[in-house]
Amino acid sequence: SYRIIRSRLRFRPLEKSTRSIMVTSPLSDEGKTITVGNLGVVFAQANLKTIVVDADLRHPSLHEVFEMKNEKGLGDLLDSDSTRLEDVLQNTGIANLQILTSGKGLLDPSEKLSSERMNEVLAELNRSADVVIFDCPPALVFADAVDLSRRMDGVIVVARAGKSKRDVVNQVLFDLRNARANVL
């Protein structure tokens, strides 16, 4: 299933390539983090240099999927102009796949994710990889996902069968479209 998603994303008839992909869900525990992890693996297996980023700065868990330490990461990059991407990227042990964990906890994640520094980090990530996949907070719980969505080439919304309610999913899609996000 993840390979099918990868193929659909890679061969979309668009003027612009889909290099930065954000994954969110309406609420927590719907499968967004495991989706980011698996998409990262299948893109890397296709010989594409891939970086997965834990942008869920309040409840990070992507590092657990890859059994990595979460000492330095995105929070450190956003909090300091002197922190460099190469200082916080970690190799996963999977060829072509690196992870940027959430790192340092921040008092104001929404503000930092909306900052000019975040634009700089995004540009550097896009220069460093063929594909960058962001694990973002649930879109109905925090403003972070909707704010970030307009900066991404594409957005994937994960909904869990038997858990996600139709009206909640529709609300997220409505919010993302109002933000002019490219919902994939």
C-alpha positions as semicolon CSV with decimal commas, in nm:
position;residue;x (nm);y (nm);z (nm)
1;S;0,000;0,000;0,000
2;Y;0,281;0,243;0,082
3;R;0,453;0,165;-0,248
4;I;0,129;0,244;-0,431
5;I;0,109;0,578;-0,251
6;R;0,475;0,647;-0,339
7;S;0,408;0,572;-0,707
8;R;0,102;0,793;-0,716
9;L;0,294;1,079;-0,560
10;R;0,596;1,045;-0,786
11;F;0,401;1,029;-1,110
12;R;0,137;1,295;-1,054
13;P;0,074;1,516;-1,357
14;L;0,180;1,843;-1,193
15;E;0,390;2,135;-1,304
16;K;0,581;2,116;-0,978
17;S;0,731;1,809;-0,817
18;T;0,611;1,685;-0,480
19;R;0,929;1,704;-0,271
20;S;0,796;1,820;0,065
21;I;0,505;1,617;0,198
22;M;0,322;1,680;0,522
23;V;0,128;1,402;0,692
24;T;-0,139;1,488;0,946
25;S;-0,460;1,344;1,086
26;P;-0,772;1,497;1,236
27;L;-0,700;1,368;1,588
28;S;-0,428;1,167;1,761
29;D;-0,378;0,789;1,730
30;E;-0,493;0,766;1,370
31;G;-0,169;0,634;1,219
32;K;0,012;0,941;1,087
33;T;0,350;0,861;1,245
34;I;0,361;0,502;1,121
35;T;0,254;0,630;0,779
36;V;0,545;0,878;0,776
37;G;0,787;0,602;0,878
38;N;0,669;0,359;0,612
39;L;0,656;0,622;0,338
40;G;1,010;0,723;0,430
41;V;1,127;0,363;0,392
42;V;0,960;0,304;0,055
43;F;1,088;0,634;-0,089
44;A;1,439;0,544;0,030
45;Q;1,404;0,196;-0,124
46;A;1,328;0,368;-0,456
47;N;1,679;0,516;-0,433
48;L;1,553;0,863;-0,341
49;K;1,741;1,051;-0,071
50;T;1,472;1,087;0,192
51;I;1,445;1,274;0,521
52;V;1,161;1,217;0,765
53;V;1,097;1,504;1,007
54;D;0,916;1,492;1,340
55;A;0,733;1,826;1,337
56;D;0,499;1,716;1,617
57;L;0,691;1,919;1,874
58;R;0,444;1,858;2,157
59;H;0,410;1,480;2,135
60;P;0,702;1,351;1,928
61;S;0,714;0,980;1,852
62;L;0,882;0,936;1,513
63;H;1,214;0,868;1,686
64;E;1,052;0,569;1,859
65;V;0,947;0,419;1,524
66;F;1,313;0,418;1,416
67;E;1,447;0,344;1,765
68;M;1,655;0,662;1,762
69;K;1,754;0,910;2,032
70;N;1,569;1,240;2,045
71;E;1,840;1,463;2,187
72;K;1,870;1,723;1,910
73;G;1,641;1,797;1,621
74;L;1,392;2,037;1,468
75;G;1,332;2,227;1,792
76;D;1,703;2,300;1,819
77;L;1,715;2,424;1,458
78;L;1,417;2,652;1,516
79;D;1,550;2,787;1,844
80;S;1,901;2,872;1,725
81;D;2,040;3,016;1,404
82;S;2,376;2,862;1,488
83;T;2,249;2,501;1,489
84;R;2,313;2,341;1,151
85;L;2,108;2,073;0,980
86;E;2,403;1,834;0,952
87;D;2,447;1,857;1,332
88;V;2,099;1,721;1,401
89;L;2,026;1,479;1,113
90;Q;2,063;1,112;1,205
91;N;2,114;0,811;0,982
92;T;1,846;0,547;1,034
93;G;2,050;0,248;0,922
94;I;1,832;0,229;0,610
95;A;2,010;0,335;0,291
96;N;1,898;0,680;0,166
97;L;1,691;0,752;0,479
98;Q;1,770;1,008;0,747
99;I;1,561;1,138;1,035
100;L;1,528;1,481;1,188
101;T;1,376;1,415;1,529
102;S;1,182;1,682;1,718
103;G;1,470;1,747;1,958
104;K;1,448;2,031;2,206
105;G;1,104;2,102;2,349
106;L;0,980;2,453;2,278
107;L;0,748;2,674;2,478
108;D;0,585;2,813;2,164
109;P;0,584;2,543;1,892
110;S;0,317;2,713;1,678
111;E;0,511;3,038;1,665
112;K;0,839;2,863;1,582
113;L;0,681;2,649;1,309
114;S;0,533;2,966;1,154
115;S;0,860;3,160;1,171
116;E;1,098;3,281;0,904
117;R;1,354;3,041;1,053
118;M;1,120;2,754;0,963
119;N;1,123;2,876;0,602
120;E;1,503;2,861;0,610
121;V;1,497;2,508;0,756
122;L;1,247;2,396;0,490
123;A;1,464;2,533;0,213
124;E;1,771;2,359;0,352
125;L;1,585;2,029;0,389
126;N;1,461;2,052;0,029
127;R;1,818;2,113;-0,091
128;S;1,944;1,816;0,112
129;A;1,699;1,549;-0,006
130;D;1,486;1,433;-0,294
131;V;1,186;1,389;-0,063
132;V;1,114;1,535;0,282
133;I;0,821;1,390;0,477
134;F;0,688;1,574;0,783
135;D;0,504;1,410;1,071
136;C;0,279;1,693;1,192
137;P;0,045;1,728;1,487
138;P;-0,324;1,644;1,449
139;A;-0,487;1,921;1,248
140;L;-0,795;1,967;1,468
141;V;-0,597;1,977;1,790
142;F;-0,324;2,232;1,707
143;A;-0,287;2,509;1,449
144;D;0,061;2,384;1,351
145;A;-0,050;2,149;1,072
146;V;-0,273;2,398;0,893
147;D;-0,006;2,670;0,925
148;L;0,264;2,442;0,782
149;S;0,040;2,301;0,509
150;R;0,066;2,603;0,282
151;R;0,448;2,574;0,281
152;M;0,444;2,212;0,163
153;D;0,424;2,074;-0,189
154;G;0,155;1,834;-0,070
155;V;-0,046;1,716;0,229
156;I;-0,167;1,368;0,317
157;V;-0,446;1,328;0,571
158;V;-0,450;0,995;0,752
159;A;-0,783;0,867;0,883
160;R;-0,828;0,542;1,072
161;A;-1,109;0,309;0,968
162;G;-1,355;0,262;1,250
163;K;-1,214;0,556;1,449
164;S;-1,213;0,871;1,237
165;K;-1,553;1,032;1,207
166;R;-1,661;1,162;0,866
167;D;-1,747;1,513;0,992
168;V;-1,406;1,545;1,160
169;V;-1,221;1,438;0,844
170;N;-1,433;1,677;0,636
171;Q;-1,350;1,963;0,876
172;V;-0,976;1,898;0,837
173;L;-1,006;1,887;0,459
174;F;-1,206;2,210;0,465
175;D;-0,946;2,382;0,686
176;L;-0,657;2,265;0,469
177;R;-0,825;2,377;0,148
178;N;-0,902;2,717;0,303
179;A;-0,529;2,744;0,382
180;R;-0,465;2,674;0,011
181;A;-0,289;2,349;0,091
182;N;-0,232;2,098;-0,186
183;V;-0,426;1,803;-0,041
184;L;-0,294;1,494;-0,210
